[in-house]
PDB file of C-alpha atoms in Angstrom:
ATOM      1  CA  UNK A   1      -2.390  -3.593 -19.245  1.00  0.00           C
ATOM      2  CA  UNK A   2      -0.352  -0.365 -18.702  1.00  0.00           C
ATOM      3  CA  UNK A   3       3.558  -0.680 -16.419  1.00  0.00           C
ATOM      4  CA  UNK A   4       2.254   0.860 -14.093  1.00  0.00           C
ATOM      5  CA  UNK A   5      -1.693  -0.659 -13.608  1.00  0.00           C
ATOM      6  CA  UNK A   6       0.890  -3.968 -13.211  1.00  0.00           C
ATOM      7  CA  UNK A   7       3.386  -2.625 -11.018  1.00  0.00           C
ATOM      8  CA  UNK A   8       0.623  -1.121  -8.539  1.00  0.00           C
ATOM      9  CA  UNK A   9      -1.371  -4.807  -8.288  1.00  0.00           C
ATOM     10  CA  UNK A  10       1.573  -6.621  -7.478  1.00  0.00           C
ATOM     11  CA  UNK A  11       2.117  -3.661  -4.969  1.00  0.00           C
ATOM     12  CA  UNK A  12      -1.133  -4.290  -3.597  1.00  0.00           C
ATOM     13  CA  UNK A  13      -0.989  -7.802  -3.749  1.00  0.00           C
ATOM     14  CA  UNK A  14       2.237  -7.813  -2.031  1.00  0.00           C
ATOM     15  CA  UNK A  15       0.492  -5.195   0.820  1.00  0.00           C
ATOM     16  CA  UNK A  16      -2.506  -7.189   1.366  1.00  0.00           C
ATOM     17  CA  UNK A  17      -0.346 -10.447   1.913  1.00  0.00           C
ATOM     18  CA  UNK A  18       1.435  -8.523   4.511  1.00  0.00           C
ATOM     19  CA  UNK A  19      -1.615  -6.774   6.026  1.00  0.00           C
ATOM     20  CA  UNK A  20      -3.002 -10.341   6.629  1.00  0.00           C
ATOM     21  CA  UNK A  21       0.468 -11.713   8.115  1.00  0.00           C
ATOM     22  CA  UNK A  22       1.502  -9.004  10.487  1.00  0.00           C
ATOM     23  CA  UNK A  23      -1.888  -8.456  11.828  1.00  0.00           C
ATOM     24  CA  UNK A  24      -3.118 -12.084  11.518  1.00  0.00           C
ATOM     25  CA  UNK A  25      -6.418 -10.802   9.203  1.00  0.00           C
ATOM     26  CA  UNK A  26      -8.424 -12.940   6.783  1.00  0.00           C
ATOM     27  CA  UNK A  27      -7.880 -12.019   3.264  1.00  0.00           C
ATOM     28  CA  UNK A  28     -11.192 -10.104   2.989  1.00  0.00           C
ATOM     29  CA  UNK A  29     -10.415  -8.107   6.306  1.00  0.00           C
ATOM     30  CA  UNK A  30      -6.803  -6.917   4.639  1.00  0.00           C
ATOM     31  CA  UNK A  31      -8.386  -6.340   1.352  1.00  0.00           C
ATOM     32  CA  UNK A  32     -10.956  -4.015   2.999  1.00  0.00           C
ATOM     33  CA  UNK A  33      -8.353  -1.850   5.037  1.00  0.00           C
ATOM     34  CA  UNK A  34      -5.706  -1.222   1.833  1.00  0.00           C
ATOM     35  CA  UNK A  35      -8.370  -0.517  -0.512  1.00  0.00           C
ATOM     36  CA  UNK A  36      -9.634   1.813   1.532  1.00  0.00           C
ATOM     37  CA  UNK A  37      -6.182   4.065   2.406  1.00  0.00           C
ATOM     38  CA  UNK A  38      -4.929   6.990   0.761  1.00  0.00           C
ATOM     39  CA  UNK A  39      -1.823   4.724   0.245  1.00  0.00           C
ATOM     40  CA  UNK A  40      -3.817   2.402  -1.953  1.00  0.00           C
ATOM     41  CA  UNK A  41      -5.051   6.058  -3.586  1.00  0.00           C
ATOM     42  CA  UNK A  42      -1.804   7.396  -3.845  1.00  0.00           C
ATOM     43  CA  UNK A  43       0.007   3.954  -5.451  1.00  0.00           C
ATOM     44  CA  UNK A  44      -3.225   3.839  -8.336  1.00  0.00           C
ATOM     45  CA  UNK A  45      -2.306   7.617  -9.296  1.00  0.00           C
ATOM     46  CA  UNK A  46       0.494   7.365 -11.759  1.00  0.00           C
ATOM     47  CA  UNK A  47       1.561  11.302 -11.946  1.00  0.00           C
ATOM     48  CA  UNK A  48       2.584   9.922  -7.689  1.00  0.00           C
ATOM     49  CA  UNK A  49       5.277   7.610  -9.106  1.00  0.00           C
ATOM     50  CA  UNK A  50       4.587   5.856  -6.128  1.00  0.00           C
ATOM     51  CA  UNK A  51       4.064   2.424  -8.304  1.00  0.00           C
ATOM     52  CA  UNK A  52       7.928   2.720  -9.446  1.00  0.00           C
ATOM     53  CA  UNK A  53       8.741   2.098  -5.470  1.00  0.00           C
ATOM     54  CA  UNK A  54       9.350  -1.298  -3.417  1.00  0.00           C
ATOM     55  CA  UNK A  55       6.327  -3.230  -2.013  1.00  0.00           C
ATOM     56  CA  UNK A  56       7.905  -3.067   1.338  1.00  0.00           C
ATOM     57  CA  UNK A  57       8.485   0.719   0.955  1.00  0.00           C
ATOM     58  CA  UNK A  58       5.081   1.574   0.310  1.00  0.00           C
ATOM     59  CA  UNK A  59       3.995  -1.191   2.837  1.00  0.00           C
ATOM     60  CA  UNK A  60       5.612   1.458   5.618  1.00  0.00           C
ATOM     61  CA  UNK A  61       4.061   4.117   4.482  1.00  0.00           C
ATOM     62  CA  UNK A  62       0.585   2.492   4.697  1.00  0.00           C
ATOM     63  CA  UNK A  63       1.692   1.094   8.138  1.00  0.00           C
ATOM     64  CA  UNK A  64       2.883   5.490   9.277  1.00  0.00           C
ATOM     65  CA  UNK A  65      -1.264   6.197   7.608  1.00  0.00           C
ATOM     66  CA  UNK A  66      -2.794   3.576   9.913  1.00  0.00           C
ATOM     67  CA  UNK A  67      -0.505   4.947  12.837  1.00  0.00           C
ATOM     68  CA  UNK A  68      -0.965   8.395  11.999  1.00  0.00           C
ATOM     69  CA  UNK A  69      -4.764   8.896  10.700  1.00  0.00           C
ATOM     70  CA  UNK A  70      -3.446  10.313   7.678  1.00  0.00           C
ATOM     71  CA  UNK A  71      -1.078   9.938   4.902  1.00  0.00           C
ATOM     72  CA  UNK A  72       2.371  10.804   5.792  1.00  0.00           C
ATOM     73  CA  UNK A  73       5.625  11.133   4.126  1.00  0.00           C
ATOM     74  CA  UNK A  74       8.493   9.175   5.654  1.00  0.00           C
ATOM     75  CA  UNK A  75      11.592  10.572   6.092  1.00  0.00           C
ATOM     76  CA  UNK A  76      14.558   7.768   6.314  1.00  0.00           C
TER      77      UNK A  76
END
């Protein structure tokens, strides 16, 4: 398995757990709704880089997609 293929599962491990906890979802429900974002797109695409990032920094960005529609980029 390739750095980054491991890097992005724990990344979307890490998402889904807090998917489920912040917005008290069953595992399937959490699964469903980060598989499904441009995030999750975004994180699997290695030319992004996006995999080299925190869980809980890509965690806000797919929190700013669900708010916004669409994926945005954050500006901190």
């Amino acid at each position: 398995m390739s750095k980054q293929k491991m890097l992005s599962e724990i990344i979307t491990g890490d998402i889904i757990s807090y998917v489920m906890e912040d917005n008290n979802l069953p595992l399937i429900e959490a699964m469903r709704r980060v598989y499904a974002s441009e995030t999750f797109a975004k994180l699997s695409d290695a030319e992004t880089g996006l995999y080299l990032e925190s869980s809980p920094y890509v965690y806000d960005i797919f929190k700013a997609e669900l708010e916004n529609g669409k994926l945005v980029q954050l500006e901190f």
